[in-house]
Structure formats: C-alpha cells, structure tokens
Amino acid sequence: MWIDHSGWFYPAILIVHALGMCVMAGLTCMIVLRLFGFPRQLPMVVYNETLPWLVGAFLINAASGLLLFIHDAYQLIHNIAYDLKMISLFIGLGVTWVLYRDVLGPASALEATGETYVASNRDKGVGLAAVAIWWFVVIASGRFIAYLTPPS
Amino acid sequence: MLHSLLSELVAWAGHTGVHNFMVKYPMPFVVCQTLHFMGLSVLLGALIIVDLRGLGVFARAPLLETHKLVPLAIGGFAVQLVTGACMTLTNPTTYFVSKAFWIKMVLILLAGLNALVYEIFIFRPLAAGDTAVETSGMLKLTSALSLFLWVAVLMFGRLIAYI
C-alpha cells in the first residue's frame, strides 16, 4: 500500500482527521452554548454561517477517514467501536442537519426582523443531541477503536 | 548536560504518585486521551469563531462579544493541561525524549504569548472604546497566528508517537 510506503503519509492523514473532528465537535459545542444563552449578544446568524466550515470539516474527515479505513480495513471491520462510530456518525449528520435547518436558520431569520431569539426546549434538545453524538460517541469510539482492535 | 537533565526528569516522573496510579489501571490513560481531545475541541471551537472574526469572516459578530468565548478556550486548555500532564507522567520515556513533544511545548508557549498580545493590544483598547483596532493589521496578525499555532500544536501532539 502506498500509505505504508510513505512514512509521513499515515500520520499526516491522522492529523487531518483529528483536526476535522475537532472543528466539528468544537463548533457544535459552541452552537449549543449559544442556544443556552452564552454569549447572549452574539447574533444567531454568525452560528448559522458556520455551516460551510462544518461541511468542509466533515468532507475532509470523510476523505481522510476513507484512507484510514483502506489502510486498516481488516482490523476495522472486526471492531465493534468502529461499527458504533459509523452508526453514530450517520445519526449525527441527521441531527446536525436538523439543527441548522430547523433551529439556526429560523433563529437567524427571526433576528433579521429585529426580534430577539430565545431557544425553546426543543431547540436546546436538538443541540444537546448533536453535541452528545459528536463528542461522546464519535470521539470516544474513535479513541477506543485503537484499544478494541483484534490482533491481526 | 541536556541528556542528564532529561534522564533526571524521566526518573523523577517515574516515581510520582500520578505515574504509579496511571500505570496501575488501563482506563485512566484512555480517559485522559479522550478528555485531552475534548479540551482541544472546545479550545479550537471557540477560537475558530474568535479568530475567523478577527480575520473578517463572521463580520456580523460584534468583536467585543466574540471575546466572551475566550474563557471557554482557556477552560478547554486547562482540561488539556491537566490531562496532558497525567499522560506525560505516565510515559515519561515516550514524551520527554520526543522532539515533537518539545516543539509542541514551545508552540503552546508562543500561542500563549500571542493571546497575551491580543488581550493587551486588541481587547483592552476595544473595551475602552477604541474601535480603530477593529481594522488594525495587529488584529489580523494575532488572529491568523492563533489559528496557525493551535493547529500546529495539534499536529505536533499527534507526531509525538512518531518523532
């Protein structure tokens, strides 16, 4: 495999993958804090405008993740943590889509009319679900993959 | 001289209570790794908004308001500092002899100094009502440096296992 032949390529993919994950988990966390009112004066439109950054980070992670999968396919298909990560990743994508479409979009539209946006319990719930999925499942299972890998 | 200093550092770390605890059970190290990454996520998540605003991306965000996210970044860094110290004390032979580890430490120091420059030359004048700093080159420079340095910190953190 050419990933193996080049000594620096595998760590380079790992770095890119970690950076993308950080951006996704970190931005989702900032969105949820804003839904809970921190910082109250920061307009919702700013959070709505983070979408391209989140999508960019996801695409980078999908590409780098695919390369990592190709590299370790045998170990990964027998790894429960990896299955859990993939399932939660798709759920996370769905919840994040709802977060932007049903929460951040309407919130910035409301603020554009001069009204003040206060997050409903449903909005907060969607945000919390997104952050819980990206953080606790994707990151944790990503970490645990290395520890649950069966011997090759 | 540097070599013997490193040997002493490794020997000291190997006798600390934290080291003994961390090597006794397998879970604390994995938990530290996860929390370390989460701390970085919060730090970068906050700084992406603060620094990209500094670079003119989220122009509709009041600059002074974005500064309220800075304590979150500091909180994320505090989590990293504690978990990072625990991991270093667990495997001192891996960390203290790694070039990537020391480069990472220097980068963190530089990122800290850069944040200090931002506080003194951007935030304080702005809080005092000087809006001229909003269009200053200093704002763009510190914002770009901040993102660059923290991404480099992540990079060299990952490389500890390799260099």
Tab-separated table of C-alpha atoms in Angstrom:
chain	number	residue	atom	x	y	z
A	1	MET	CA	0.000	0.000	0.000
A	2	TRP	CA	1.273	3.443	-0.869
A	3	ILE	CA	0.081	4.783	2.505
A	4	ASP	CA	2.516	2.357	4.153
A	5	HIS	CA	5.362	3.062	1.757
A	6	SER	CA	5.479	6.744	2.586
A	7	GLY	CA	6.495	7.144	6.230
A	8	TRP	CA	4.865	10.504	6.747
A	9	PHE	CA	1.595	9.925	4.912
A	10	TYR	CA	-0.216	7.906	7.595
A	11	PRO	CA	0.486	10.376	10.443
A	12	ALA	CA	-0.431	13.229	8.072
A	13	ILE	CA	-3.870	11.656	7.469
A	14	LEU	CA	-4.291	11.126	11.226
A	15	ILE	CA	-3.536	14.819	11.849
A	16	VAL	CA	-6.036	15.990	9.226
A	17	HIS	CA	-8.673	13.589	10.602
A	18	ALA	CA	-8.140	14.833	14.172
A	19	LEU	CA	-8.324	18.473	13.051
A	20	GLY	CA	-11.596	17.919	11.179
A	21	MET	CA	-13.092	16.165	14.200
A	22	CYS	CA	-12.006	18.996	16.481
A	23	VAL	CA	-13.683	21.574	14.241
A	24	MET	CA	-16.955	19.612	14.063
A	25	ALA	CA	-17.173	18.771	17.769
A	26	GLY	CA	-15.944	22.208	18.831
A	27	LEU	CA	-18.310	24.211	16.622
A	28	THR	CA	-21.306	22.077	17.648
A	29	CYS	CA	-20.381	22.715	21.267
A	30	MET	CA	-20.267	26.496	20.675
A	31	ILE	CA	-23.704	26.355	18.989
A	32	VAL	CA	-25.238	24.536	21.969
A	33	LEU	CA	-23.752	27.013	24.446
A	34	ARG	CA	-25.334	29.837	22.423
A	35	LEU	CA	-28.717	28.034	22.476
A	36	PHE	CA	-28.408	28.025	26.254
A	37	GLY	CA	-27.749	31.763	26.125
A	38	PHE	CA	-23.957	32.110	26.072
A	39	PRO	CA	-22.928	34.642	24.815
A	40	ARG	CA	-26.396	36.177	24.515
A	41	GLN	CA	-25.375	39.171	22.378
A	42	LEU	CA	-23.665	37.121	19.666
A	43	PRO	CA	-26.167	37.033	16.755
A	44	MET	CA	-27.541	33.630	15.677
A	45	VAL	CA	-26.684	34.447	12.059
A	46	VAL	CA	-22.994	34.033	12.983
A	47	TYR	CA	-23.660	30.465	14.098
A	48	ASN	CA	-25.759	29.827	11.000
A	49	GLU	CA	-22.790	31.000	8.903
A	50	THR	CA	-20.564	28.303	10.420
A	51	LEU	CA	-22.294	25.705	8.198
A	52	PRO	CA	-19.719	25.815	5.352
A	53	TRP	CA	-16.910	25.283	7.911
A	54	LEU	CA	-18.727	22.312	9.403
A	55	VAL	CA	-19.453	20.807	5.977
A	56	GLY	CA	-15.821	21.397	4.952
A	57	ALA	CA	-14.562	19.691	8.104
A	58	PHE	CA	-16.913	16.764	7.503
A	59	LEU	CA	-15.805	16.305	3.885
A	60	ILE	CA	-12.150	16.389	4.933
A	61	ASN	CA	-12.938	13.790	7.589
A	62	ALA	CA	-14.868	11.585	5.188
A	63	ALA	CA	-11.917	11.600	2.771
A	64	SER	CA	-9.213	11.107	5.419
A	65	GLY	CA	-11.404	8.536	7.211
A	66	LEU	CA	-11.780	6.563	3.977
A	67	LEU	CA	-7.982	6.468	3.566
A	68	LEU	CA	-7.581	5.330	7.190
A	69	PHE	CA	-10.212	2.636	6.588
A	70	ILE	CA	-8.436	1.380	3.463
A	71	HIS	CA	-5.211	1.222	5.479
A	72	ASP	CA	-6.702	-0.746	8.391
A	73	ALA	CA	-9.721	-2.412	6.743
A	74	TYR	CA	-9.159	-5.871	8.227
A	75	GLN	CA	-8.891	-4.627	11.809
A	76	LEU	CA	-11.724	-2.124	11.459
A	77	ILE	CA	-14.412	-4.422	10.055
A	78	HIS	CA	-13.969	-6.658	13.100
A	79	ASN	CA	-14.064	-3.755	15.533
A	80	ILE	CA	-17.267	-3.051	17.481
A	81	ALA	CA	-16.139	0.501	18.313
A	82	TYR	CA	-15.784	1.231	14.579
A	83	ASP	CA	-19.333	-0.014	13.806
A	84	LEU	CA	-20.648	2.124	16.665
A	85	LYS	CA	-18.741	5.134	15.326
A	86	MET	CA	-20.146	4.714	11.797
A	87	ILE	CA	-23.747	4.313	13.028
A	88	SER	CA	-23.478	7.323	15.345
A	89	LEU	CA	-21.833	9.348	12.581
A	90	PHE	CA	-24.880	8.971	10.330
A	91	ILE	CA	-27.231	9.793	13.225
A	92	GLY	CA	-25.004	12.806	13.995
A	93	LEU	CA	-25.255	14.025	10.403
A	94	GLY	CA	-29.056	13.833	10.553
A	95	VAL	CA	-29.296	15.655	13.878
A	96	THR	CA	-26.841	18.359	12.737
A	97	TRP	CA	-28.858	18.840	9.548
A	98	VAL	CA	-31.997	19.360	11.690
A	99	LEU	CA	-30.021	21.724	13.938
A	100	TYR	CA	-29.125	24.041	11.037
A	101	ARG	CA	-32.408	23.713	9.108
A	102	ASP	CA	-34.918	23.882	11.982
A	103	VAL	CA	-33.039	25.800	14.672
A	104	LEU	CA	-30.228	28.057	13.402
A	105	GLY	CA	-31.897	29.017	10.098
A	106	PRO	CA	-35.230	30.144	11.604
A	107	ALA	CA	-33.392	31.762	14.565
A	108	SER	CA	-31.283	33.986	12.277
A	109	ALA	CA	-34.354	34.776	10.139
A	110	LEU	CA	-36.208	35.855	13.304
A	111	GLU	CA	-33.319	38.056	14.442
A	112	ALA	CA	-33.201	39.656	10.977
A	113	THR	CA	-36.716	41.009	11.633
A	114	GLY	CA	-35.444	42.697	14.799
A	115	GLU	CA	-36.944	40.157	17.220
A	116	THR	CA	-34.951	38.503	19.989
A	117	TYR	CA	-34.440	34.763	19.652
A	118	VAL	CA	-34.821	32.617	22.745
A	119	ALA	CA	-34.189	28.905	22.236
A	120	SER	CA	-37.142	26.619	23.009
A	121	ASN	CA	-36.615	23.383	24.924
A	122	ARG	CA	-36.923	21.536	21.622
A	123	ASP	CA	-34.150	23.655	20.077
A	124	LYS	CA	-31.927	23.031	23.087
A	125	GLY	CA	-32.719	19.318	22.882
A	126	VAL	CA	-31.683	19.137	19.220
A	127	GLY	CA	-28.443	20.963	20.050
A	128	LEU	CA	-27.686	18.732	23.019
A	129	ALA	CA	-28.365	15.614	20.940
A	130	ALA	CA	-25.933	16.859	18.269
A	131	VAL	CA	-23.188	17.659	20.748
A	132	ALA	CA	-23.698	14.384	22.629
A	133	ILE	CA	-23.386	12.391	19.421
A	134	TRP	CA	-20.323	14.165	18.037
A	135	TRP	CA	-18.481	14.265	21.335
A	136	PHE	CA	-19.256	11.265	23.402
A	137	VAL	CA	-19.811	8.691	20.690
A	138	VAL	CA	-17.676	9.757	17.729
A	139	ILE	CA	-14.667	10.950	19.725
A	140	ALA	CA	-14.847	8.276	22.399
A	141	SER	CA	-15.337	5.428	19.940
A	142	GLY	CA	-12.643	6.936	17.732
A	143	ARG	CA	-10.291	6.721	20.702
A	144	PHE	CA	-11.495	3.281	21.766
A	145	ILE	CA	-11.048	1.825	18.264
A	146	ALA	CA	-7.322	1.621	18.977
A	147	TYR	CA	-7.950	-0.324	22.181
A	148	LEU	CA	-10.596	-2.753	20.911
A	149	THR	CA	-8.743	-3.767	17.760
A	150	PRO	CA	-8.399	-7.552	17.493
A	151	PRO	CA	-4.845	-8.839	16.878
A	152	SER	CA	-4.074	-9.091	13.160
B	1	MET	CA	24.258	18.178	30.237
B	2	LEU	CA	20.883	18.251	28.452
B	3	HIS	CA	20.927	14.477	28.307
B	4	SER	CA	21.474	14.074	32.058
B	5	LEU	CA	18.780	16.673	32.743
B	6	LEU	CA	16.348	14.661	30.629
B	7	SER	CA	17.330	11.432	32.425
B	8	GLU	CA	16.657	13.091	35.770
B	9	LEU	CA	13.314	14.377	34.524
B	10	VAL	CA	12.309	10.905	33.318
B	11	ALA	CA	13.459	9.328	36.614
B	12	TRP	CA	11.525	11.890	38.660
B	13	ALA	CA	8.334	11.441	36.591
B	14	GLY	CA	8.571	7.669	37.012
B	15	HIS	CA	8.369	7.995	40.804
B	16	THR	CA	5.411	10.358	41.054
B	17	GLY	CA	2.093	9.291	42.583
B	18	VAL	CA	0.314	10.182	39.343
B	19	HIS	CA	2.613	7.820	37.401
B	20	ASN	CA	2.015	4.966	39.831
B	21	PHE	CA	-1.740	5.445	39.637
B	22	MET	CA	-1.838	5.793	35.855
B	23	VAL	CA	0.218	2.668	35.151
B	24	LYS	CA	-1.719	0.569	37.676
B	25	TYR	CA	-5.024	0.751	35.770
B	26	PRO	CA	-5.560	0.865	31.990
B	27	MET	CA	-8.632	3.119	31.970
B	28	PRO	CA	-7.291	6.466	33.282
B	29	PHE	CA	-4.948	6.874	30.305
B	30	VAL	CA	-7.711	6.303	27.745
B	31	VAL	CA	-9.986	8.678	29.676
B	32	CYS	CA	-7.190	11.286	29.708
B	33	GLN	CA	-6.670	10.894	25.948
B	34	THR	CA	-10.390	11.399	25.313
B	35	LEU	CA	-10.644	14.405	27.648
B	36	HIS	CA	-7.455	15.841	26.127
B	37	PHE	CA	-9.066	15.733	22.695
B	38	MET	CA	-12.340	17.182	24.018
B	39	GLY	CA	-10.423	20.049	25.622
B	40	LEU	CA	-8.804	20.798	22.271
B	41	SER	CA	-12.211	20.660	20.553
B	42	VAL	CA	-13.592	23.323	22.902
B	43	LEU	CA	-10.443	25.423	22.537
B	44	LEU	CA	-10.472	25.256	18.726
B	45	GLY	CA	-14.275	25.578	18.511
B	46	ALA	CA	-14.131	28.848	20.459
B	47	LEU	CA	-11.041	30.141	18.653
B	48	ILE	CA	-12.456	29.395	15.192
B	49	ILE	CA	-15.224	31.921	15.891
B	50	VAL	CA	-12.946	34.442	17.675
B	51	ASP	CA	-10.053	34.256	15.195
B	52	LEU	CA	-12.082	33.988	11.998
B	53	ARG	CA	-13.990	37.061	13.187
B	54	GLY	CA	-10.614	38.731	13.676
B	55	LEU	CA	-9.778	37.819	10.076
B	56	GLY	CA	-13.049	39.347	8.906
B	57	VAL	CA	-15.068	36.166	8.236
B	58	PHE	CA	-18.044	36.428	10.611
B	59	ALA	CA	-18.323	40.171	10.047
B	60	ARG	CA	-21.787	40.409	11.641
B	61	ALA	CA	-20.433	39.291	15.021
B	62	PRO	CA	-19.507	42.220	17.295
B	63	LEU	CA	-15.788	41.788	18.035
B	64	LEU	CA	-16.235	42.549	21.716
B	65	GLU	CA	-18.908	39.828	22.016
B	66	THR	CA	-16.715	37.155	20.444
B	67	HIS	CA	-14.196	37.852	23.201
B	68	LYS	CA	-16.671	36.256	25.660
B	69	LEU	CA	-15.745	32.914	24.072
B	70	VAL	CA	-12.111	33.291	25.176
B	71	PRO	CA	-12.745	31.928	28.721
B	72	LEU	CA	-14.151	28.777	27.073
B	73	ALA	CA	-10.893	28.389	25.159
B	74	ILE	CA	-8.960	28.850	28.417
B	75	GLY	CA	-11.203	26.256	30.100
B	76	GLY	CA	-10.534	23.805	27.257
B	77	PHE	CA	-6.819	24.461	27.607
B	78	ALA	CA	-6.971	23.866	31.399
B	79	VAL	CA	-8.501	20.420	30.783
B	80	GLN	CA	-5.717	19.736	28.296
B	81	LEU	CA	-3.041	20.883	30.713
B	82	VAL	CA	-4.183	18.526	33.493
B	83	THR	CA	-4.809	15.505	31.247
B	84	GLY	CA	-1.632	16.212	29.272
B	85	ALA	CA	0.435	16.319	32.461
B	86	CYS	CA	-1.075	12.989	33.593
B	87	MET	CA	-0.265	11.357	30.255
B	88	THR	CA	3.275	12.738	30.257
B	89	LEU	CA	3.912	11.421	33.768
B	90	THR	CA	2.552	8.019	32.721
B	91	ASN	CA	5.031	7.519	29.877
B	92	PRO	CA	7.904	9.943	30.573
B	93	THR	CA	10.265	7.965	28.356
B	94	THR	CA	7.944	8.459	25.367
B	95	TYR	CA	7.222	12.148	25.899
B	96	PHE	CA	10.393	13.720	27.291
B	97	VAL	CA	12.647	12.186	24.647
B	98	SER	CA	10.334	13.116	21.758
B	99	LYS	CA	11.346	16.131	19.668
B	100	ALA	CA	7.684	16.636	18.725
B	101	PHE	CA	6.789	16.968	22.434
B	102	TRP	CA	9.250	19.818	22.996
B	103	ILE	CA	8.259	21.553	19.739
B	104	LYS	CA	4.638	21.285	20.933
B	105	MET	CA	5.553	22.872	24.291
B	106	VAL	CA	7.295	25.796	22.541
B	107	LEU	CA	4.284	26.243	20.236
B	108	ILE	CA	1.919	26.337	23.249
B	109	LEU	CA	4.120	28.979	24.849
B	110	LEU	CA	4.060	31.035	21.627
B	111	ALA	CA	0.259	30.646	21.383
B	112	GLY	CA	0.001	31.888	24.984
B	113	LEU	CA	2.180	34.920	24.236
B	114	ASN	CA	0.131	35.626	21.113
B	115	ALA	CA	-3.073	35.519	23.213
B	116	LEU	CA	-1.470	37.959	25.635
B	117	VAL	CA	-0.657	40.351	22.767
B	118	TYR	CA	-4.319	40.063	21.636
B	119	GLU	CA	-5.536	40.888	25.160
B	120	ILE	CA	-3.257	43.903	25.601
B	121	PHE	CA	-3.274	45.450	22.130
B	122	ILE	CA	-6.730	44.470	20.824
B	123	PHE	CA	-9.176	43.630	23.599
B	124	ARG	CA	-8.250	46.270	26.167
B	125	PRO	CA	-8.312	49.268	23.762
B	126	LEU	CA	-11.557	47.905	22.239
B	127	ALA	CA	-13.206	47.534	25.660
B	128	ALA	CA	-12.110	51.107	26.406
B	129	GLY	CA	-13.949	52.314	23.285
B	130	ASP	CA	-11.128	52.459	20.728
B	131	THR	CA	-12.840	50.974	17.635
B	132	ALA	CA	-9.795	51.664	15.414
B	133	VAL	CA	-8.288	48.319	16.494
B	134	GLU	CA	-11.125	46.533	14.652
B	135	THR	CA	-9.476	47.321	11.341
B	136	SER	CA	-5.873	47.078	12.515
B	137	GLY	CA	-3.292	44.791	10.991
B	138	MET	CA	-2.441	43.634	14.518
B	139	LEU	CA	-5.912	42.049	14.849
B	140	LYS	CA	-5.467	40.091	11.625
B	141	LEU	CA	-1.937	39.064	12.546
B	142	THR	CA	-2.763	37.785	16.059
B	143	SER	CA	-5.899	36.010	14.766
B	144	ALA	CA	-4.014	34.254	11.969
B	145	LEU	CA	-1.138	33.355	14.298
B	146	SER	CA	-3.547	31.963	16.882
B	147	LEU	CA	-5.197	29.563	14.405
B	148	PHE	CA	-1.844	28.609	12.873
B	149	LEU	CA	-0.178	27.938	16.250
B	150	TRP	CA	-3.018	25.826	17.679
B	151	VAL	CA	-3.285	23.721	14.529
B	152	ALA	CA	0.496	23.232	14.759
B	153	VAL	CA	0.073	22.210	18.430
B	154	LEU	CA	-2.431	19.542	17.347
B	155	MET	CA	-0.066	18.438	14.600
B	156	PHE	CA	2.980	18.005	16.832
B	157	GLY	CA	0.823	16.387	19.534
B	158	ARG	CA	-0.126	13.731	17.024
B	159	LEU	CA	3.507	13.375	15.933
B	160	ILE	CA	4.779	12.564	19.470
B	161	ALA	CA	4.256	8.887	18.685
B	162	TYR	CA	6.383	9.212	15.530
B	163	ILE	CA	9.273	11.633	16.199
